[in-house]
């Protein structure tokens, strides 16, 4: 195995430490200070010359600061002649802006991809992009890790669920592929809900139609992101209205914006499981919400890059 170094930005240090532990490598020293006016000033304090360097940074809230930190760390590292530099991005913020939803808006996910390339990262490792097509926004190789197996293993640990009494739910048409894949892993049927988004009222959506048979069953909603919690809360309400016995939610990225925790607590959802791609910003996690670690998947992805170099 070639010599490599791991650095962490400030967005998800706990996850970076877990990854480092699994790889038996301490996190590299970096000073992430700020000038008096708020400008970020990263200072890499390791010899990166001819080494494979990984920078672990989730592009979560405050995403603009975390993106800036990732790009400036990249620029600092590349100036000291590493062999190669890989951005490990457990959660890619702006990924939901993957197309121009209406004239006059940017394709932000593409802009973020360009930022990463401009700072001379040569590869990207990321998890469950909102849309697989975002990989195409990068000119550099992207290892796109899926958390679906991890979520499926967690679901399989729950007692009493079977193909007869449970159904996997996609809360919107965009998530059908994800739900179909999870249903395949669990050998369960799949049902799709139709959600309409309001472009002029951000972060609101409504669940309308349930396309499939759910009555008396346990509904397993799978989603990539829980942001305001509106999608899963409204989906759960619609599902309970038509006689679903319980609603379990499994998602990769716990964005948990605004009053999401309150929305989840008050909802008719029975259980929510997310991964730790995004660091929790509060200790006040409702009892129905729990987290599983994505660290081993990212450590494996890093190890594969190192082993082929
Ligand atoms: C939408 O396309 C995504 O897959 C999620 O369903 C959405 O981002 C969740 O957002 P919120 O929790 O705000 O409803």
mmCIF file of C-alpha atoms and ligand atoms in Angstrom:
data_model
loop_
_atom_site.group_PDB
_atom_site.id
_atom_site.type_symbol
_atom_site.label_atom_id
_atom_site.label_comp_id
_atom_site.label_asym_id
_atom_site.label_seq_id
_atom_site.Cartn_x
_atom_site.Cartn_y
_atom_site.Cartn_z
ATOM 1 C CA UNK A 1 0.000 0.000 0.000
ATOM 2 C CA UNK A 2 1.325 3.443 -0.926
ATOM 3 C CA UNK A 3 1.811 6.103 1.713
ATOM 4 C CA UNK A 4 -1.266 8.225 2.177
ATOM 5 C CA UNK A 5 -2.545 11.023 4.388
ATOM 6 C CA UNK A 6 -6.032 11.791 5.642
ATOM 7 C CA UNK A 7 -7.185 15.298 6.456
ATOM 8 C CA UNK A 8 -10.541 16.422 7.783
ATOM 9 C CA UNK A 9 -12.320 19.687 7.185
ATOM 10 C CA UNK A 10 -14.465 20.986 10.019
ATOM 11 C CA UNK A 11 -17.838 19.667 8.818
ATOM 12 C CA UNK A 12 -17.821 16.096 10.155
ATOM 13 C CA UNK A 13 -14.766 15.421 12.306
ATOM 14 C CA UNK A 14 -16.350 12.496 14.155
ATOM 15 C CA UNK A 15 -16.910 10.604 10.912
ATOM 16 C CA UNK A 16 -13.382 11.482 9.715
ATOM 17 C CA UNK A 17 -11.958 10.157 12.994
ATOM 18 C CA UNK A 18 -13.927 6.921 12.615
ATOM 19 C CA UNK A 19 -12.625 6.483 9.066
ATOM 20 C CA UNK A 20 -9.073 7.229 10.225
ATOM 21 C CA UNK A 21 -9.366 4.639 13.000
ATOM 22 C CA UNK A 22 -10.582 1.978 10.574
ATOM 23 C CA UNK A 23 -7.643 2.739 8.279
ATOM 24 C CA UNK A 24 -5.253 2.798 11.215
ATOM 25 C CA UNK A 25 -4.010 6.227 10.265
ATOM 26 C CA UNK A 26 -4.185 9.398 12.363
ATOM 27 C CA UNK A 27 -5.800 12.454 10.807
ATOM 28 C CA UNK A 28 -3.199 14.848 9.372
ATOM 29 C CA UNK A 29 -2.594 18.097 11.209
ATOM 30 C CA UNK A 30 -4.284 21.104 9.686
ATOM 31 C CA UNK A 31 -4.922 24.463 11.268
ATOM 32 C CA UNK A 32 -8.331 25.759 10.243
ATOM 33 C CA UNK A 33 -8.312 29.320 11.502
ATOM 34 C CA UNK A 34 -9.936 32.498 10.250
ATOM 35 C CA UNK A 35 -8.744 36.011 9.699
ATOM 36 C CA UNK A 36 -10.469 38.748 11.715
ATOM 37 C CA UNK A 37 -12.795 39.466 8.791
ATOM 38 C CA UNK A 38 -13.983 35.836 8.661
ATOM 39 C CA UNK A 39 -11.880 34.612 5.728
ATOM 40 C CA UNK A 40 -10.906 30.947 6.091
ATOM 41 C CA UNK A 41 -7.184 30.270 6.421
ATOM 42 C CA UNK A 42 -6.279 26.575 6.298
ATOM 43 C CA UNK A 43 -2.669 25.673 7.072
ATOM 44 C CA UNK A 44 -1.556 22.130 6.260
ATOM 45 C CA UNK A 45 1.052 21.028 8.786
ATOM 46 C CA UNK A 46 2.171 17.724 7.277
ATOM 47 C CA UNK A 47 4.602 16.850 4.520
ATOM 48 C CA UNK A 48 2.291 15.865 1.648
ATOM 49 C CA UNK A 49 4.976 15.607 -1.043
ATOM 50 C CA UNK A 50 4.497 12.514 -3.257
ATOM 51 C CA UNK A 51 1.756 11.200 -0.982
ATOM 52 C CA UNK A 52 -1.829 10.260 -1.784
ATOM 53 C CA UNK A 53 -3.858 12.819 0.104
ATOM 54 C CA UNK A 54 -7.531 12.495 1.074
ATOM 55 C CA UNK A 55 -9.567 15.415 2.379
ATOM 56 C CA UNK A 56 -12.791 14.392 4.133
ATOM 57 C CA UNK A 57 -15.442 17.085 4.105
ATOM 58 C CA UNK A 58 -19.233 16.931 4.000
ATOM 59 C CA UNK A 59 -20.764 19.830 2.111
ATOM 60 C CA UNK A 60 -23.426 20.258 4.776
ATOM 61 C CA UNK A 61 -24.684 23.346 6.591
ATOM 62 C CA UNK A 62 -23.115 25.921 6.464
ATOM 63 C CA UNK A 63 -22.411 24.501 2.992
ATOM 64 C CA UNK A 64 -20.847 27.601 1.465
ATOM 65 C CA UNK A 65 -18.230 27.691 4.240
ATOM 66 C CA UNK A 66 -17.593 23.976 3.999
ATOM 67 C CA UNK A 67 -17.176 24.148 0.217
ATOM 68 C CA UNK A 68 -14.732 27.023 0.615
ATOM 69 C CA UNK A 69 -12.783 25.104 3.255
ATOM 70 C CA UNK A 70 -12.557 22.043 0.965
ATOM 71 C CA UNK A 71 -11.373 24.078 -2.010
ATOM 72 C CA UNK A 72 -8.836 26.123 -0.025
ATOM 73 C CA UNK A 73 -7.453 22.982 1.645
ATOM 74 C CA UNK A 74 -7.130 21.493 -1.844
ATOM 75 C CA UNK A 75 -5.217 24.510 -3.082
ATOM 76 C CA UNK A 76 -2.925 24.447 -0.028
ATOM 77 C CA UNK A 77 -2.143 20.743 -0.508
ATOM 78 C CA UNK A 78 -1.581 20.814 -4.257
ATOM 79 C CA UNK A 79 1.058 23.543 -3.840
ATOM 80 C CA UNK A 80 3.229 21.042 -1.957
ATOM 81 C CA UNK A 81 3.318 18.461 -4.757
ATOM 82 C CA UNK A 82 1.269 15.484 -3.537
ATOM 83 C CA UNK A 83 1.135 12.417 -5.783
ATOM 84 C CA UNK A 84 -2.623 12.823 -6.002
ATOM 85 C CA UNK A 85 -5.448 14.404 -4.057
ATOM 86 C CA UNK A 86 -8.906 12.923 -3.440
ATOM 87 C CA UNK A 87 -11.960 14.765 -2.089
ATOM 88 C CA UNK A 88 -14.014 12.481 0.157
ATOM 89 C CA UNK A 89 -17.448 14.094 0.269
ATOM 90 C CA UNK A 90 -19.869 12.018 2.395
ATOM 91 C CA UNK A 91 -22.685 14.469 1.612
ATOM 92 C CA UNK A 92 -22.650 16.669 -1.466
ATOM 93 C CA UNK A 93 -24.632 19.804 -0.760
ATOM 94 C CA UNK A 94 -26.341 21.553 -3.699
ATOM 95 C CA UNK A 95 -26.910 18.142 -5.313
ATOM 96 C CA UNK A 96 -30.666 18.724 -5.430
ATOM 97 C CA UNK A 97 -30.042 21.669 -7.753
ATOM 98 C CA UNK A 98 -28.992 19.271 -10.480
ATOM 99 C CA UNK A 99 -31.003 20.847 -13.261
ATOM 100 C CA UNK A 100 -32.416 24.207 -14.190
ATOM 101 C CA UNK A 101 -35.880 23.848 -12.657
ATOM 102 C CA UNK A 102 -36.925 27.132 -14.310
ATOM 103 C CA UNK A 103 -35.298 29.761 -16.481
ATOM 104 C CA UNK A 104 -33.064 32.101 -14.497
ATOM 105 C CA UNK A 105 -31.823 29.487 -12.006
ATOM 106 C CA UNK A 106 -28.318 27.941 -11.898
ATOM 107 C CA UNK A 107 -27.349 24.277 -12.192
ATOM 108 C CA UNK A 108 -25.596 24.510 -8.835
ATOM 109 C CA UNK A 109 -24.460 20.877 -8.568
ATOM 110 C CA UNK A 110 -22.411 21.366 -11.734
ATOM 111 C CA UNK A 111 -20.827 24.535 -10.332
ATOM 112 C CA UNK A 112 -19.785 22.659 -7.172
ATOM 113 C CA UNK A 113 -18.224 19.933 -9.332
ATOM 114 C CA UNK A 114 -16.209 22.605 -11.165
ATOM 115 C CA UNK A 115 -15.054 24.170 -7.852
ATOM 116 C CA UNK A 116 -13.700 20.803 -6.767
ATOM 117 C CA UNK A 117 -11.859 20.289 -10.038
ATOM 118 C CA UNK A 118 -10.441 23.813 -10.068
ATOM 119 C CA UNK A 119 -8.873 23.167 -6.659
ATOM 120 C CA UNK A 120 -7.026 20.285 -8.334
ATOM 121 C CA UNK A 121 -8.645 17.313 -6.674
ATOM 122 C CA UNK A 122 -7.997 14.409 -9.030
ATOM 123 C CA UNK A 123 -10.736 12.093 -7.762
ATOM 124 C CA UNK A 124 -13.915 12.239 -5.710
ATOM 125 C CA UNK A 125 -15.460 9.694 -3.347
ATOM 126 C CA UNK A 126 -19.049 10.490 -2.430
ATOM 127 C CA UNK A 127 -22.204 8.818 -1.111
ATOM 128 C CA UNK A 128 -25.719 8.582 -2.556
ATOM 129 C CA UNK A 129 -25.841 11.601 -4.818
ATOM 130 C CA UNK A 130 -29.348 12.954 -5.202
ATOM 131 C CA UNK A 131 -29.161 12.037 -8.861
ATOM 132 C CA UNK A 132 -26.693 9.531 -10.400
ATOM 133 C CA UNK A 133 -26.295 11.851 -13.392
ATOM 134 C CA UNK A 134 -24.326 14.316 -11.207
ATOM 135 C CA UNK A 135 -21.310 12.017 -11.670
ATOM 136 C CA UNK A 136 -21.338 13.291 -15.263
ATOM 137 C CA UNK A 137 -20.795 16.888 -14.064
ATOM 138 C CA UNK A 138 -17.247 15.879 -13.072
ATOM 139 C CA UNK A 139 -14.411 15.410 -15.571
ATOM 140 C CA UNK A 140 -12.460 13.508 -12.886
ATOM 141 C CA UNK A 141 -13.228 9.962 -11.658
ATOM 142 C CA UNK A 142 -15.999 9.666 -9.054
ATOM 143 C CA UNK A 143 -16.453 6.671 -6.753
ATOM 144 C CA UNK A 144 -20.160 6.752 -5.973
ATOM 145 C CA UNK A 145 -20.723 4.761 -2.777
ATOM 146 C CA UNK A 146 -24.237 3.473 -2.027
ATOM 147 C CA UNK A 147 -25.559 3.213 1.524
ATOM 148 C CA UNK A 148 -28.387 0.936 0.400
ATOM 149 C CA UNK A 149 -26.758 -2.363 1.518
ATOM 150 C CA UNK A 150 -26.044 -0.817 4.907
ATOM 151 C CA UNK A 151 -29.666 0.333 5.251
ATOM 152 C CA UNK A 152 -30.922 -3.064 4.059
ATOM 153 C CA UNK A 153 -28.818 -4.868 6.707
ATOM 154 C CA UNK A 154 -30.295 -2.594 9.370
ATOM 155 C CA UNK A 155 -33.840 -3.339 8.160
ATOM 156 C CA UNK A 156 -33.125 -7.083 8.172
ATOM 157 C CA UNK A 157 -32.259 -6.838 11.882
ATOM 158 C CA UNK A 158 -35.832 -5.716 12.667
ATOM 159 C CA UNK A 159 -37.979 -8.649 13.763
ATOM 160 C CA UNK A 160 -41.137 -9.775 11.990
ATOM 161 C CA UNK A 161 -40.780 -7.987 8.635
ATOM 162 C CA UNK A 162 -41.454 -10.079 5.542
ATOM 163 C CA UNK A 163 -42.479 -9.745 1.908
ATOM 164 C CA UNK A 164 -46.048 -10.562 3.020
ATOM 165 C CA UNK A 165 -46.464 -7.823 5.645
ATOM 166 C CA UNK A 166 -44.055 -5.073 4.514
ATOM 167 C CA UNK A 167 -43.594 -2.865 1.505
ATOM 168 C CA UNK A 168 -40.806 -0.515 0.413
ATOM 169 C CA UNK A 169 -42.050 2.995 -0.409
ATOM 170 C CA UNK A 170 -40.559 5.587 -2.707
ATOM 171 C CA UNK A 171 -41.921 8.936 -1.444
ATOM 172 C CA UNK A 172 -41.646 10.397 -4.950
ATOM 173 C CA UNK A 173 -41.205 9.349 -8.538
ATOM 174 C CA UNK A 174 -37.552 10.500 -8.521
ATOM 175 C CA UNK A 175 -36.713 7.912 -5.857
ATOM 176 C CA UNK A 176 -38.168 4.889 -7.662
ATOM 177 C CA UNK A 177 -34.791 3.406 -8.647
ATOM 178 C CA UNK A 178 -33.515 3.632 -5.052
ATOM 179 C CA UNK A 179 -36.705 2.055 -3.666
ATOM 180 C CA UNK A 180 -36.697 -0.668 -6.334
ATOM 181 C CA UNK A 181 -33.093 -1.563 -5.453
ATOM 182 C CA UNK A 182 -33.881 -1.681 -1.727
ATOM 183 C CA UNK A 183 -36.997 -3.774 -2.382
ATOM 184 C CA UNK A 184 -34.817 -6.177 -4.367
ATOM 185 C CA UNK A 185 -32.270 -6.456 -1.526
ATOM 186 C CA UNK A 186 -35.083 -7.116 0.975
ATOM 187 C CA UNK A 187 -37.136 -9.273 -1.385
ATOM 188 C CA UNK A 188 -40.193 -7.103 -0.723
ATOM 189 C CA UNK A 189 -42.723 -5.383 -2.997
ATOM 190 C CA UNK A 190 -42.403 -1.682 -3.793
ATOM 191 C CA UNK A 191 -44.950 1.114 -3.918
ATOM 192 C CA UNK A 192 -44.532 4.639 -5.310
ATOM 193 C CA UNK A 193 -46.022 7.859 -3.977
ATOM 194 C CA UNK A 194 -46.519 10.894 -6.121
ATOM 195 C CA UNK A 195 -45.304 14.167 -4.632
ATOM 196 C CA UNK A 196 -45.749 17.588 -6.122
ATOM 197 C CA UNK A 197 -43.179 20.296 -5.361
ATOM 198 C CA UNK A 198 -43.884 24.018 -5.193
ATOM 199 C CA UNK A 199 -41.042 25.869 -6.903
ATOM 200 C CA UNK A 200 -42.015 29.210 -5.432
ATOM 201 C CA UNK A 201 -42.433 27.865 -1.896
ATOM 202 C CA UNK A 202 -39.080 26.331 -1.027
ATOM 203 C CA UNK A 203 -38.866 23.103 0.880
ATOM 204 C CA UNK A 204 -42.534 22.301 0.699
ATOM 205 C CA UNK A 205 -44.070 19.373 -1.060
ATOM 206 C CA UNK A 206 -47.283 17.396 -0.827
ATOM 207 C CA UNK A 207 -47.845 13.695 -1.031
ATOM 208 C CA UNK A 208 -50.779 12.934 -3.217
ATOM 209 C CA UNK A 209 -51.299 9.514 -4.618
ATOM 210 C CA UNK A 210 -50.180 6.101 -3.403
ATOM 211 C CA UNK A 211 -49.719 3.799 -6.371
ATOM 212 C CA UNK A 212 -49.916 0.241 -4.988
ATOM 213 C CA UNK A 213 -51.289 -1.952 -2.170
ATOM 214 C CA UNK A 214 -50.260 -0.936 1.376
ATOM 215 C CA UNK A 215 -53.245 -1.594 3.674
ATOM 216 C CA UNK A 216 -52.338 -3.344 6.945
ATOM 217 C CA UNK A 217 -48.641 -3.429 6.050
ATOM 218 C CA UNK A 218 -45.455 -1.945 7.465
ATOM 219 C CA UNK A 219 -44.301 0.806 5.108
ATOM 220 C CA UNK A 220 -40.533 1.217 4.738
ATOM 221 C CA UNK A 221 -39.917 4.648 3.213
ATOM 222 C CA UNK A 222 -36.483 5.064 1.655
ATOM 223 C CA UNK A 223 -35.071 8.450 0.682
ATOM 224 C CA UNK A 224 -31.683 10.009 -0.012
ATOM 225 C CA UNK A 225 -32.204 13.164 2.055
ATOM 226 C CA UNK A 226 -34.294 14.249 5.007
ATOM 227 C CA UNK A 227 -34.187 18.021 4.969
ATOM 228 C CA UNK A 228 -37.227 19.702 6.546
ATOM 229 C CA UNK A 229 -38.755 16.288 7.207
ATOM 230 C CA UNK A 230 -41.858 17.406 5.301
ATOM 231 C CA UNK A 231 -41.668 14.669 2.670
ATOM 232 C CA UNK A 232 -41.459 11.794 5.124
ATOM 233 C CA UNK A 233 -43.977 13.305 7.572
ATOM 234 C CA UNK A 234 -46.566 13.917 4.849
ATOM 235 C CA UNK A 235 -45.903 10.537 3.258
ATOM 236 C CA UNK A 236 -46.401 8.853 6.643
ATOM 237 C CA UNK A 237 -49.672 10.724 7.209
ATOM 238 C CA UNK A 238 -50.986 9.694 3.764
ATOM 239 C CA UNK A 239 -49.908 6.091 4.337
ATOM 240 C CA UNK A 240 -51.549 5.896 7.769
ATOM 241 C CA UNK A 241 -54.735 7.394 6.268
ATOM 242 C CA UNK A 242 -55.039 4.392 3.973
ATOM 243 C CA UNK A 243 -54.446 1.848 6.744
ATOM 244 C CA UNK A 244 -50.687 1.246 6.910
ATOM 245 C CA UNK A 245 -49.868 -0.316 10.306
ATOM 246 C CA UNK A 246 -46.499 1.345 10.885
ATOM 247 C CA UNK A 247 -44.093 3.632 9.027
ATOM 248 C CA UNK A 248 -40.326 3.190 9.165
ATOM 249 C CA UNK A 249 -38.001 5.610 7.368
ATOM 250 C CA UNK A 250 -34.482 4.871 6.150
ATOM 251 C CA UNK A 251 -32.420 7.658 4.593
ATOM 252 C CA UNK A 252 -28.786 8.368 3.830
ATOM 253 C CA UNK A 253 -28.352 12.080 4.528
ATOM 254 C CA UNK A 254 -29.811 13.647 7.689
ATOM 255 C CA UNK A 255 -29.773 17.301 6.622
ATOM 256 C CA UNK A 256 -32.396 18.053 9.298
ATOM 257 C CA UNK A 257 -32.944 21.700 8.394
ATOM 258 C CA UNK A 258 -35.109 24.158 10.309
ATOM 259 C CA UNK A 259 -37.749 22.443 12.431
ATOM 260 C CA UNK A 260 -37.096 18.967 10.999
ATOM 261 C CA UNK A 261 -36.585 17.322 14.387
ATOM 262 C CA UNK A 262 -39.858 18.759 15.639
ATOM 263 C CA UNK A 263 -41.633 17.688 12.435
ATOM 264 C CA UNK A 264 -40.296 14.149 12.850
ATOM 265 C CA UNK A 265 -41.244 14.028 16.547
ATOM 266 C CA UNK A 266 -44.812 15.146 15.854
ATOM 267 C CA UNK A 267 -45.260 12.946 12.789
ATOM 268 C CA UNK A 268 -46.908 9.529 12.695
ATOM 269 C CA UNK A 269 -43.570 7.976 11.706
ATOM 270 C CA UNK A 270 -42.599 5.162 14.065
ATOM 271 C CA UNK A 271 -38.873 4.998 13.407
ATOM 272 C CA UNK A 272 -36.241 6.900 11.402
ATOM 273 C CA UNK A 273 -32.750 5.600 10.665
ATOM 274 C CA UNK A 274 -30.142 7.734 8.882
ATOM 275 C CA UNK A 275 -26.424 7.417 8.294
ATOM 276 C CA UNK A 276 -23.865 9.827 9.725
ATOM 277 C CA UNK A 277 -22.758 11.450 6.448
ATOM 278 C CA UNK A 278 -23.745 14.743 8.099
ATOM 279 C CA UNK A 279 -22.684 15.603 11.646
ATOM 280 C CA UNK A 280 -25.555 16.136 14.039
ATOM 281 C CA UNK A 281 -25.793 19.743 15.175
ATOM 282 C CA UNK A 282 -27.755 19.007 18.334
ATOM 283 C CA UNK A 283 -27.863 16.582 21.231
ATOM 284 C CA UNK A 284 -31.677 16.773 21.288
ATOM 285 C CA UNK A 285 -32.339 13.850 18.968
ATOM 286 C CA UNK A 286 -35.896 12.469 19.267
ATOM 287 C CA UNK A 287 -36.009 8.841 20.487
ATOM 288 C CA UNK A 288 -37.495 7.639 17.192
ATOM 289 C CA UNK A 289 -34.405 8.854 15.262
ATOM 290 C CA UNK A 290 -31.152 6.878 15.219
ATOM 291 C CA UNK A 291 -27.939 6.841 13.197
ATOM 292 C CA UNK A 292 -25.746 4.146 11.682
ATOM 293 C CA UNK A 293 -22.197 4.721 10.546
ATOM 294 C CA UNK A 294 -21.094 4.966 6.941
ATOM 295 C CA UNK A 295 -17.405 4.989 8.021
ATOM 296 C CA UNK A 296 -16.553 1.447 6.935
ATOM 297 C CA UNK A 297 -17.893 2.037 3.400
ATOM 298 C CA UNK A 298 -15.796 5.195 3.046
ATOM 299 C CA UNK A 299 -12.724 3.532 4.580
ATOM 300 C CA UNK A 300 -13.084 0.712 2.019
ATOM 301 C CA UNK A 301 -13.388 3.231 -0.842
ATOM 302 C CA UNK A 302 -10.253 5.056 0.361
ATOM 303 C CA UNK A 303 -8.369 1.773 0.747
ATOM 304 C CA UNK A 304 -9.223 0.799 -2.849
ATOM 305 C CA UNK A 305 -7.856 4.086 -4.193
ATOM 306 C CA UNK A 306 -4.634 3.593 -2.206
ATOM 307 C CA UNK A 307 -4.212 -0.041 -3.246
ATOM 308 C CA UNK A 308 -4.372 0.650 -7.001
ATOM 309 C CA UNK A 309 -2.064 3.673 -7.036
HETATM 310 C C1 LIG B 1 -36.293 15.031 -3.024
HETATM 311 O O1 LIG B 1 -36.282 14.859 -4.222
HETATM 312 C C2 LIG B 1 -35.423 14.258 -2.085
HETATM 313 O O2 LIG B 1 -35.200 12.956 -2.512
HETATM 314 C C3 LIG B 1 -36.016 14.273 -0.674
HETATM 315 O O3 LIG B 1 -37.264 13.620 -0.713
HETATM 316 C C4 LIG B 1 -36.205 15.674 -0.197
HETATM 317 O O4 LIG B 1 -35.027 16.389 -0.361
HETATM 318 C C5 LIG B 1 -36.597 15.696 1.251
HETATM 319 O O5 LIG B 1 -36.770 17.035 1.637
HETATM 320 P P1 LIG B 1 -37.712 17.430 2.835
HETATM 321 O O6 LIG B 1 -37.271 16.604 4.017
HETATM 322 O O7 LIG B 1 -37.478 18.900 3.021
HETATM 323 O O8 LIG B 1 -39.113 17.140 2.437
#
